[in-house]
CSV table of N, CA and C in Angstrom, one decimal:
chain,number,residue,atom,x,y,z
I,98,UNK,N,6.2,-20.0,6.1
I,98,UNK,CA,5.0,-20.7,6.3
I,98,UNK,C,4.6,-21.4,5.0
I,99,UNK,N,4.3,-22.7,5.2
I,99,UNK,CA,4.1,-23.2,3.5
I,99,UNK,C,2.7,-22.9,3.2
I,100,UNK,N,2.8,-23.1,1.9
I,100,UNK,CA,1.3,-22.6,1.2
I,100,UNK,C,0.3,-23.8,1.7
I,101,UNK,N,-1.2,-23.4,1.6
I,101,UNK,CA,-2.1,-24.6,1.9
I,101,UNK,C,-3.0,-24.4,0.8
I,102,UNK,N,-3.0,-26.4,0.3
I,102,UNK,CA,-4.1,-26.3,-0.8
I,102,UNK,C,-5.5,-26.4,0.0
I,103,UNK,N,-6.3,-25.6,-0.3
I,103,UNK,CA,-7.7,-25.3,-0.2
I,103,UNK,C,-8.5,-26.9,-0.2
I,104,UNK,N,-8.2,-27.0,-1.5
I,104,UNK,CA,-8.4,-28.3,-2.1
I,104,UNK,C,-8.6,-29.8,-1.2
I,105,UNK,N,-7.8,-29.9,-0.7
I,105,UNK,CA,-7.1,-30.6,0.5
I,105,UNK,C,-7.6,-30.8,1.7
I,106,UNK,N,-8.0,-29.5,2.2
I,106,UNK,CA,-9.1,-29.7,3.6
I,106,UNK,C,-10.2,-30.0,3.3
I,107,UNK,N,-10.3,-30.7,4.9
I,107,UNK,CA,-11.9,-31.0,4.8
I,107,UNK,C,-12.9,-29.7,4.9
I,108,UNK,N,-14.2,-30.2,4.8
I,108,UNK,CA,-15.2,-29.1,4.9
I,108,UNK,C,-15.1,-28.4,6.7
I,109,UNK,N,-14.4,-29.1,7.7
I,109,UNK,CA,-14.9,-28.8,8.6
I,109,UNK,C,-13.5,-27.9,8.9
I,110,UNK,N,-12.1,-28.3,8.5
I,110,UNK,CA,-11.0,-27.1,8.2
I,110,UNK,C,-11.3,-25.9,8.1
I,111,UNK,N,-12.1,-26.1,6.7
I,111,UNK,CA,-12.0,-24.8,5.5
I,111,UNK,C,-13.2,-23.7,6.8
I,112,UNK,N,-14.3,-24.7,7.2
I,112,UNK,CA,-15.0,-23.7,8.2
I,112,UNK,C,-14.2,-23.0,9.1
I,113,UNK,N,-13.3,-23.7,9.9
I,113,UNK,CA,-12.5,-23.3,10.7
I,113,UNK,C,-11.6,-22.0,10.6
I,114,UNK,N,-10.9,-22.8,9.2
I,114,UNK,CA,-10.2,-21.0,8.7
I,114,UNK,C,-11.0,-20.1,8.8
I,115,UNK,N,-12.3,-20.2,8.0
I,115,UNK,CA,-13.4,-18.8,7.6
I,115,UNK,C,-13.5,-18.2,9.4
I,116,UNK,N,-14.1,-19.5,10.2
I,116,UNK,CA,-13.9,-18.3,11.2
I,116,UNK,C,-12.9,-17.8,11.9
I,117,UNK,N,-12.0,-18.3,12.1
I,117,UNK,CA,-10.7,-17.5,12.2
I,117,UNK,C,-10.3,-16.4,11.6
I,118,UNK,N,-10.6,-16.4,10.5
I,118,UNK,CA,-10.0,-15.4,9.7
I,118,UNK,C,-11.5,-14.3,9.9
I,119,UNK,N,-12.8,-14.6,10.1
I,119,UNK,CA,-13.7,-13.3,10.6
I,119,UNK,C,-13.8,-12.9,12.1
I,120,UNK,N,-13.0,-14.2,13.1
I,120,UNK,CA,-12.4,-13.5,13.7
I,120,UNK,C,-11.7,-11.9,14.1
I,121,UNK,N,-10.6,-12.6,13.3
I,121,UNK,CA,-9.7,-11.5,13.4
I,121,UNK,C,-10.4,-10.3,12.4
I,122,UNK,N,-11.3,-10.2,11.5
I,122,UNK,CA,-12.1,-9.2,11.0
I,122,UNK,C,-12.6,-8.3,11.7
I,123,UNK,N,-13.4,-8.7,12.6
I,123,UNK,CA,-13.9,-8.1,13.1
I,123,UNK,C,-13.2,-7.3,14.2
I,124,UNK,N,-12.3,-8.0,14.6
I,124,UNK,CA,-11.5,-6.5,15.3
I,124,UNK,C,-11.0,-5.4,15.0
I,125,UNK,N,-11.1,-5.4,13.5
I,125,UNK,CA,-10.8,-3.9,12.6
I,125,UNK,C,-11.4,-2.9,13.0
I,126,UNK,N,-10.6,-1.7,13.4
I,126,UNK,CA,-11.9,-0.1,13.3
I,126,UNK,C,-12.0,-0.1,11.5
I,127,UNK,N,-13.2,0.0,11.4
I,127,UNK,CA,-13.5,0.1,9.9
I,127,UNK,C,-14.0,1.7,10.4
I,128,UNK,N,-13.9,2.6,9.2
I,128,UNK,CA,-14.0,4.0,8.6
I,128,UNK,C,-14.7,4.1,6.9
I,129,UNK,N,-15.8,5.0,7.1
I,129,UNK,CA,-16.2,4.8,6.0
I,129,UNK,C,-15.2,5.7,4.5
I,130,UNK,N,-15.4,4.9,3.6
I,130,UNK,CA,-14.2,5.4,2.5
I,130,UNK,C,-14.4,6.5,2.1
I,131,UNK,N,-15.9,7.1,2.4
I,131,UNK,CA,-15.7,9.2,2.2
I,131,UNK,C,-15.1,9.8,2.9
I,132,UNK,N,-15.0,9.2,4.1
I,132,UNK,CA,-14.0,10.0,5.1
I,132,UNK,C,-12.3,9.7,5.1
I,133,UNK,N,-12.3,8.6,4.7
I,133,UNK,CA,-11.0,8.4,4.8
I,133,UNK,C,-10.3,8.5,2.9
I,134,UNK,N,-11.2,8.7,2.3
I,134,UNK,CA,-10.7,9.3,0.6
I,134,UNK,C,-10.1,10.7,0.8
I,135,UNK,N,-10.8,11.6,1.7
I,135,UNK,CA,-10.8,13.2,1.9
I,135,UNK,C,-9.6,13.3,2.5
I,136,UNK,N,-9.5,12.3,3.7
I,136,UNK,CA,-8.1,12.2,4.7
I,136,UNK,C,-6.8,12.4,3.5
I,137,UNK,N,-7.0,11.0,2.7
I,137,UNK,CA,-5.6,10.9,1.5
I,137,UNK,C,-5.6,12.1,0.9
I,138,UNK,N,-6.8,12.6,0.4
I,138,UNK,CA,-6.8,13.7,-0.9
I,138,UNK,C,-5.8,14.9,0.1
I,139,UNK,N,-6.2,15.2,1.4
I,139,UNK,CA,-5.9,16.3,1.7
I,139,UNK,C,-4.4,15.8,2.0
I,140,UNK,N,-3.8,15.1,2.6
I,140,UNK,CA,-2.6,14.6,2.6
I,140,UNK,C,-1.6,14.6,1.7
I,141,UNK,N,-1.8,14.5,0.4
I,141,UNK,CA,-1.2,14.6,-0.8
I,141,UNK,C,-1.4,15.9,-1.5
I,142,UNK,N,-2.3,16.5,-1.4
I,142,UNK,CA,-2.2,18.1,-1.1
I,142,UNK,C,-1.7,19.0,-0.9
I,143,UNK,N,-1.4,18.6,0.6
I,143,UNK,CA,-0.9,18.9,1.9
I,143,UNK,C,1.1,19.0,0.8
I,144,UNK,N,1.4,18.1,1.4
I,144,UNK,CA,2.8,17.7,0.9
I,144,UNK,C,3.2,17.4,-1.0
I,145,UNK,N,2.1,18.6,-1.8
I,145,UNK,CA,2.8,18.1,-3.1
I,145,UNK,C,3.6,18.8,-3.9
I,146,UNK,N,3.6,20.1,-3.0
I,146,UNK,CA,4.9,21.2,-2.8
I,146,UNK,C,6.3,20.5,-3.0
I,147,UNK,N,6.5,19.8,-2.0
I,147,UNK,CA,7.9,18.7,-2.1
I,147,UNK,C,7.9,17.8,-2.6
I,148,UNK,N,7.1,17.4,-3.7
I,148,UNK,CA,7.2,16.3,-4.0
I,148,UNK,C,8.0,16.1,-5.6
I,149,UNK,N,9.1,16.0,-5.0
I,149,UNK,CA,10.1,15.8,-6.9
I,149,UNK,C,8.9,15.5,-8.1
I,150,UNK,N,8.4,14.4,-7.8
I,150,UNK,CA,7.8,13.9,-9.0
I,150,UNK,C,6.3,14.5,-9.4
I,151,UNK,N,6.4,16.0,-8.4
I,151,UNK,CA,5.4,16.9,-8.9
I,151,UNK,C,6.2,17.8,-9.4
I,152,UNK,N,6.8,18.6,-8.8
I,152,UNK,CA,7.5,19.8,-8.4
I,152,UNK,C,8.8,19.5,-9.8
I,153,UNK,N,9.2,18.4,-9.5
I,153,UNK,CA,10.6,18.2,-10.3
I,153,UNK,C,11.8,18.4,-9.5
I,154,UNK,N,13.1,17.8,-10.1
I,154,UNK,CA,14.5,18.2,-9.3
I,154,UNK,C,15.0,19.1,-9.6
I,155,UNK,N,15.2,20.4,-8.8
I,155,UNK,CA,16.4,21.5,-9.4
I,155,UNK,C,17.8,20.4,-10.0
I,156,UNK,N,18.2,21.3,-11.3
I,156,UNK,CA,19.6,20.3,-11.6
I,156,UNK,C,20.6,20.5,-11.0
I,157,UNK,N,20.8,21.5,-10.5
I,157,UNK,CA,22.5,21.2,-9.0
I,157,UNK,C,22.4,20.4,-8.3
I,158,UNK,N,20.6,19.9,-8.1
I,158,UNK,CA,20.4,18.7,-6.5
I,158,UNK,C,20.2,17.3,-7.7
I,159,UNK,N,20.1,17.6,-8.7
I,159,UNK,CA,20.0,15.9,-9.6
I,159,UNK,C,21.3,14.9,-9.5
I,160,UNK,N,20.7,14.3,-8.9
I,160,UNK,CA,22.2,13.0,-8.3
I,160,UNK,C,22.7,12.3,-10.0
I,161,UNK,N,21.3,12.1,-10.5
I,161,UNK,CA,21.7,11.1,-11.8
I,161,UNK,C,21.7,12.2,-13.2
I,162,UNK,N,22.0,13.2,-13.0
I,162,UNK,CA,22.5,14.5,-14.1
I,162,UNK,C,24.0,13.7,-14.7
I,163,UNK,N,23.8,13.9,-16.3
I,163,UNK,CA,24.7,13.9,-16.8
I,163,UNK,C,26.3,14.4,-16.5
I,164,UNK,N,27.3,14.0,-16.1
I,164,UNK,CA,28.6,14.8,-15.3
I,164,UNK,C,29.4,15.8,-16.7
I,165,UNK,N,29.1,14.9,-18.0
I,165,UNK,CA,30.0,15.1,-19.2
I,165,UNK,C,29.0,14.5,-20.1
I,166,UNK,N,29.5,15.0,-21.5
I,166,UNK,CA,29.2,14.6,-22.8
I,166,UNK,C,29.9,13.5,-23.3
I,167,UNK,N,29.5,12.7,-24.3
I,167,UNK,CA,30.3,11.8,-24.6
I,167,UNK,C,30.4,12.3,-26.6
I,168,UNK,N,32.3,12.1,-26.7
I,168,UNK,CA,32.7,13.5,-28.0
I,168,UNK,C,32.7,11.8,-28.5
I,169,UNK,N,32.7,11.7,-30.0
I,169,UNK,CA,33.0,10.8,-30.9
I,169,UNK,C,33.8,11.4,-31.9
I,170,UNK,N,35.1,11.1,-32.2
I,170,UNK,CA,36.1,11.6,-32.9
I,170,UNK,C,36.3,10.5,-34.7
């Protein structure tokens, strides 16, 4: 889809997009952000037992672990 300069349309366009685009706004279920911050918090909570980048990799299961040293002679 190519880009559109703003610039470029007339005033009775640019109205057109706005309602289109609050259109489709308004058919969002909106949720207020206290209830749905608590949802994330507990969700990441929930799952931070497994989470490598909490928990960490055991090194038997480290894919990118060192195999060998490198000797300089």
């Amino acid at each position: 889809m190519p880009a559109i300069n703003i610039e470029d349309l007339s005033e009775k366009d640019k109205l057109k997009m706005e309602v289109e685009q609050l259109r489709k706004e308004v058919k969002l279920e909106r949720q207020p952000v206290s209830k749905c911050s608590e949802e994330i918090k507990n969700y990441i909570e929930e799952r931070s037992g497994e989470d490598p980048l909490v928990k960490g990799v055991p090194e038997d299961k480290n894919p990118f672990k060192e195999k060998g040293g490198c000797i300089i002679a």
